[in-house]
Amino acid sequence: MNDIQRNLSTDEQLTLLKRGVVDLVSEPDLKERLTRGTPLRVKLGADPTRPDLHLGHAVILRKMRQFQDLGHKVIMLIGDFTATIGDPTGKSKTRPPLTLEEARANAESYLQQCRLVLRQESEVLEVRYNSEWLEKMGYKDIIQLASRYTVARIMERDDFRKRFEGGVPISVHELLYPLTQGYDSVALEADVELGGTDQLFNNLVGRALQRDYGQEPQIVMTLPLLVGLDGTEKMSKSLDNYIGITDAPHLMFAALMKVPDALMPNYFTLLTDLPEGEVQALLAGHPAAAHEALARTVVSWLHPDADLDSALERYRAVAKGGIPENIPSVTVPAGEVNADGQVSVARLVALAGLEPSNGAARKLIQNRGLRLNGEVYGDPQGLWTLGADGVVLQKGKDKFMRAVLEG
Amino acid sequence: MNDIQRNLSTDEQLTLLKRGVVDLVSEPDLKERLTRGTPLRVKLGADPTRPDLHLGHAVILRKMRQFQDLGHKVIMLIGDFTATIGDPTGKSKTRPPLTLEEARANAESYLQQCRLVLRQESEVLEVRYNSEWLEKMGYKDIIQLASRYTVARIMERDDFRKRFEGGVPISVHELLYPLTQGYDSVALEADVELGGTDQLFNNLVGRALQRDYGQEPQIVMTLPLLVGLDGTEKMSKSLDNYIGITDAPHLMFAALMKVPDALMPNYFTLLTDLPEGEVQALLAGHPAAAHEALARTVVSWLHPDADLDSALERYRAVAKGGIPENIPSVTVPAGEVNADGQVSVARLVALAGLEPSNGAARKLIQNRGLRLNGEVYGDPQGLWTLGADGVVLQKGKDKFMRAVLEG
């Protein structure tokens, strides 16, 4: 970890911090506050319901890290109390209410992943939970908070306006969430709040509320939502177009080699510190070289100890249809073998963890998604004799597993 | 006080209860619930900020009393906790936040006045304060409550819709008030809620919330807003078109004798139990006789011991410009008299409490609003020699005060 740089001028800081930023409300405010020379309090809110982070999240965490590198203090605000409410209407299955313990456990996993990107020194990292103030809030406090904002201003939020005009129900409590989130900034006395562009409205509510509560209004900075590997939708786990930030180095490397060309400028800007000139030169050259530079930079950032050369070799071997070296293996218990010394292939797939069940494995085989030792294998009911070297199972292009007999 | 009547049939009860009612949501619900034969819980909410009741309030209290007379239980719900919030934006001077003690003191005065109309037996009267549940409500409870109702439905309320469309700001907390008021019905397990026609929307929110909280939805019953003595605006203290329910019998009598003819049917329906046939006969006869019947009925209801004949005589005397008997008197301290044995007339008016200051008294005299011993007196700077009988001051048509010298 590099030392914290405290000797940059305001303009140098501003240039670094503005890279990749979409909204900045406002630049003069940020400049003025940086000029003071005292560390800023930089807030990022997190909903501890989906603990798996991908490169889309990493974009914002990188920006947080830049603030840290300049000596500012990052505040990770965990919405633990909000998570215990979930969807109070009970209609959404994706937002079940959690217990405070579940929310805290998710938060722990989330923070663990954030540590791949963020500095750990308490001087530049503070973790807070909104239960700290929300648990104490009573009816009167909420009425007072809600009185600070008009319905018309809340309804300016894009999704609210569209739903209201389109007759799609909005429950009254949904209007309270942006206010609560804004109040978090008041409680934390945040100087800056970061978020995706989809958080612009909510974070501006925080800015307005701080002014109303007699604080200096926070600076709101948004970053683009990273487009996923499909090239069209924002990166998200549910769309399966994502690269997880804890993905193994060789998988992350291979995935980055396949980023659609149109997204390359964005990925360079948002996921690396490579200077603009160097990025332009790479983009002007051979696409494979640009991809390799991206993959090397991002993988070595998140996995500083990764062997980039062998990740590249492995990627090339697989791309040519070959079988990479050093693939993980699973041991097949002797009891799985029949009198003729054979094992069900579907069973092997399930044992290797490539599919969750024998049934799913049979479907995979039927759909011609399985290779055995590099050859497509098409018989869902087929049997296989495991030799001394076992067999290499391959699901899709890049999931390999060797199965070897026990003993 | 009559005995509680428990032997009326459902239809007989329904006929009594429907008299004067505007909205009834719904009649089949009410009929069904009356049929069960168990006493109903009949809620009336009160805001303990303006403790002076007038005949407009008495209309609803009468209906509550009818329920009591049929053996049902009336629940007076005092919004003490809501009163401690007042107008949280601080913009309205008419709704300053009260302390809980102030709210309770106002409520005491309010309940004192209600006792003129309602039965006191605990079997048919329950007094509750919403601090009982609101004080315990936390952030989570409020989110859960707010999640039960959509913004669109709240915005259907007439005044909200008009303000929203007209760009007049509505603060978010204002949307929470109807929900809170509705939740009161849940907390009280109300069977029926009464209110003026202006409360229809709020009380229907209570009906919807009860259903949502797994209770039987309350029956909502509204009564008209009584038009005041000016014949156009609803009766209200601030418009000075009201008759206070604690007004002295002779004043109440005189005021009722002056009810505009067009309002007479309404006043009979809403403020008396006189049978429809009798009312029609009175209205078809001489207006003075109808007014007298109204005045006698209403005054004897609120002042069972009043001498109605002398109230009528007094009214007639004053109407002819005469001076009534038995008027209150004020003693003028000897120090107010000058060397010539005279007192300032303006000073007398102020001492008698007919105007709040000497200046206001001079203005009254200038406007020819004062009579002395029955004669208009027009000199704002004038002096008067008080004889043995003192002098009778008369402001307007019906405010009399005798001033007599000390000793």
Short mmCIF file of C-alpha atoms in Angstrom, two decimals, chain A residues 34-181:
data_model
loop_
_atom_site.label_atom_id
_atom_site.label_comp_id
_atom_site.label_asym_id
_atom_site.label_seq_id
_atom_site.Cartn_x
_atom_site.Cartn_y
_atom_site.Cartn_z
CA LEU A 34 -10.47 20.80 -0.63
CA THR A 35 -8.70 24.15 -0.28
CA ARG A 36 -9.29 24.12 3.47
CA GLY A 37 -6.79 21.33 3.87
CA THR A 38 -8.77 19.42 6.50
CA PRO A 39 -9.67 15.81 5.66
CA LEU A 40 -13.16 15.49 4.18
CA ARG A 41 -15.78 12.96 5.34
CA VAL A 42 -16.75 10.95 2.26
CA LYS A 43 -19.89 8.83 2.61
CA LEU A 44 -20.94 5.73 0.69
CA GLY A 45 -24.20 4.05 1.62
CA ALA A 46 -24.59 0.30 1.31
CA ASP A 47 -27.64 -1.89 1.55
CA PRO A 48 -26.49 -5.10 3.28
CA THR A 49 -28.86 -7.38 1.42
CA ARG A 50 -26.75 -8.58 -1.52
CA PRO A 51 -23.22 -9.12 -0.34
CA ASP A 52 -21.60 -10.17 -3.64
CA LEU A 53 -19.65 -7.31 -5.16
CA HIS A 54 -18.68 -7.05 -8.82
CA LEU A 55 -16.60 -4.63 -10.87
CA GLY A 56 -19.57 -2.27 -11.08
CA HIS A 57 -19.28 -1.72 -7.33
CA ALA A 58 -15.52 -1.54 -7.63
CA VAL A 59 -15.85 1.60 -9.78
CA ILE A 60 -17.22 3.52 -6.81
CA LEU A 61 -14.92 1.87 -4.29
CA ARG A 62 -11.94 2.95 -6.45
CA LYS A 63 -13.14 6.55 -6.17
CA MET A 64 -13.44 6.14 -2.41
CA ARG A 65 -9.91 4.80 -2.39
CA GLN A 66 -8.69 7.86 -4.32
CA PHE A 67 -10.14 10.05 -1.57
CA GLN A 68 -8.33 7.89 1.00
CA ASP A 69 -5.06 8.15 -0.93
CA LEU A 70 -5.39 11.92 -0.64
CA GLY A 71 -5.83 11.69 3.12
CA HIS A 72 -9.63 11.99 3.29
CA LYS A 73 -11.82 9.81 5.46
CA VAL A 74 -14.16 7.32 3.88
CA ILE A 75 -17.35 6.45 5.77
CA MET A 76 -18.99 3.17 4.85
CA LEU A 77 -22.59 3.57 5.95
CA ILE A 78 -24.36 0.25 6.35
CA GLY A 79 -28.16 0.42 6.19
CA ASP A 80 -28.58 -2.37 8.70
CA PHE A 81 -31.74 -0.97 10.23
CA THR A 82 -33.37 -0.38 6.87
CA ALA A 83 -32.54 -3.97 5.91
CA THR A 84 -34.48 -5.24 8.92
CA ILE A 85 -37.59 -3.68 7.38
CA GLY A 86 -37.14 -5.10 3.90
CA ASP A 87 -40.22 -4.61 1.79
CA PRO A 88 -42.89 -3.85 4.40
CA THR A 89 -45.67 -4.60 1.94
CA GLY A 90 -44.41 -8.16 1.76
CA LYS A 91 -44.95 -8.15 -2.00
CA SER A 92 -41.32 -8.26 -3.04
CA LYS A 93 -39.62 -11.59 -2.62
CA THR A 94 -36.24 -10.05 -3.38
CA ARG A 95 -36.33 -7.89 -0.28
CA PRO A 96 -37.31 -10.09 2.66
CA PRO A 97 -36.84 -8.44 6.05
CA LEU A 98 -33.57 -9.54 7.69
CA THR A 99 -32.83 -9.82 11.36
CA LEU A 100 -30.28 -7.33 12.63
CA GLU A 101 -27.86 -10.27 12.94
CA GLU A 102 -28.35 -11.32 9.31
CA ALA A 103 -27.90 -7.72 8.19
CA ARG A 104 -24.70 -7.46 10.22
CA ALA A 105 -23.38 -10.74 8.81
CA ASN A 106 -24.07 -9.58 5.24
CA ALA A 107 -22.39 -6.30 6.06
CA GLU A 108 -19.32 -8.19 7.33
CA SER A 109 -19.06 -10.07 4.06
CA TYR A 110 -19.55 -6.83 2.12
CA LEU A 111 -16.85 -5.04 4.11
CA GLN A 112 -14.52 -8.00 3.68
CA GLN A 113 -14.79 -7.56 -0.10
CA CYS A 114 -14.41 -3.79 0.15
CA ARG A 115 -11.08 -4.37 1.87
CA LEU A 116 -9.73 -5.58 -1.49
CA VAL A 117 -10.00 -1.97 -2.64
CA LEU A 118 -10.02 0.29 0.40
CA ARG A 119 -7.31 1.26 2.86
CA GLN A 120 -7.85 -0.14 6.33
CA GLU A 121 -6.28 2.53 8.55
CA SER A 122 -8.89 3.93 10.94
CA GLU A 123 -7.54 7.35 10.07
CA VAL A 124 -9.11 7.02 6.60
CA LEU A 125 -11.86 4.43 7.13
CA GLU A 126 -14.93 4.60 9.35
CA VAL A 127 -17.72 2.01 9.34
CA ARG A 128 -21.11 3.12 10.65
CA TYR A 129 -24.56 1.54 10.89
CA ASN A 130 -27.77 3.52 10.51
CA SER A 131 -29.42 1.61 13.36
CA GLU A 132 -27.31 3.96 15.52
CA TRP A 133 -29.79 6.81 14.94
CA LEU A 134 -32.83 5.20 13.29
CA GLU A 135 -33.47 2.91 16.23
CA LYS A 136 -33.87 5.96 18.45
CA MET A 137 -36.19 7.85 16.09
CA GLY A 138 -39.78 8.24 17.27
CA TYR A 139 -42.96 9.46 15.67
CA LYS A 140 -42.18 13.07 16.43
CA ASP A 141 -38.68 12.91 14.91
CA ILE A 142 -40.04 11.39 11.73
CA ILE A 143 -42.80 13.96 11.40
CA GLN A 144 -40.18 16.65 11.85
CA LEU A 145 -37.90 15.06 9.26
CA ALA A 146 -40.77 14.58 6.79
CA SER A 147 -41.84 18.19 7.24
CA ARG A 148 -38.56 19.36 5.70
CA TYR A 149 -39.40 18.15 2.23
CA THR A 150 -42.38 18.62 -0.04
CA VAL A 151 -44.26 15.90 -1.85
CA ALA A 152 -43.73 17.75 -5.13
CA ARG A 153 -39.94 17.67 -4.75
CA ILE A 154 -39.89 13.97 -3.89
CA MET A 155 -42.15 13.25 -6.84
CA GLU A 156 -39.60 14.87 -9.12
CA ARG A 157 -37.57 11.70 -8.77
CA ASP A 158 -37.66 10.07 -12.15
CA ASP A 159 -39.02 6.68 -11.15
CA PHE A 160 -41.62 8.19 -8.80
CA ARG A 161 -42.84 10.62 -11.44
CA LYS A 162 -43.14 7.90 -14.05
CA ARG A 163 -44.94 5.54 -11.71
CA PHE A 164 -47.30 8.25 -10.45
CA GLU A 165 -48.16 9.37 -13.98
CA GLY A 166 -48.46 5.78 -15.15
CA GLY A 167 -50.76 4.83 -12.29
CA VAL A 168 -48.26 2.36 -10.83
CA PRO A 169 -48.78 2.38 -7.04
CA ILE A 170 -46.19 4.09 -4.85
CA SER A 171 -46.58 3.33 -1.16
CA VAL A 172 -46.27 6.27 1.20
CA HIS A 173 -43.30 4.71 3.00
CA GLU A 174 -41.29 4.84 -0.23
CA LEU A 175 -41.30 8.63 0.06
CA LEU A 176 -39.74 8.30 3.49
CA TYR A 177 -36.73 6.28 2.34
CA PRO A 178 -34.97 9.10 0.45
CA LEU A 179 -35.52 11.30 3.50
CA THR A 180 -34.05 8.67 5.81
CA GLN A 181 -31.09 8.21 3.51
#
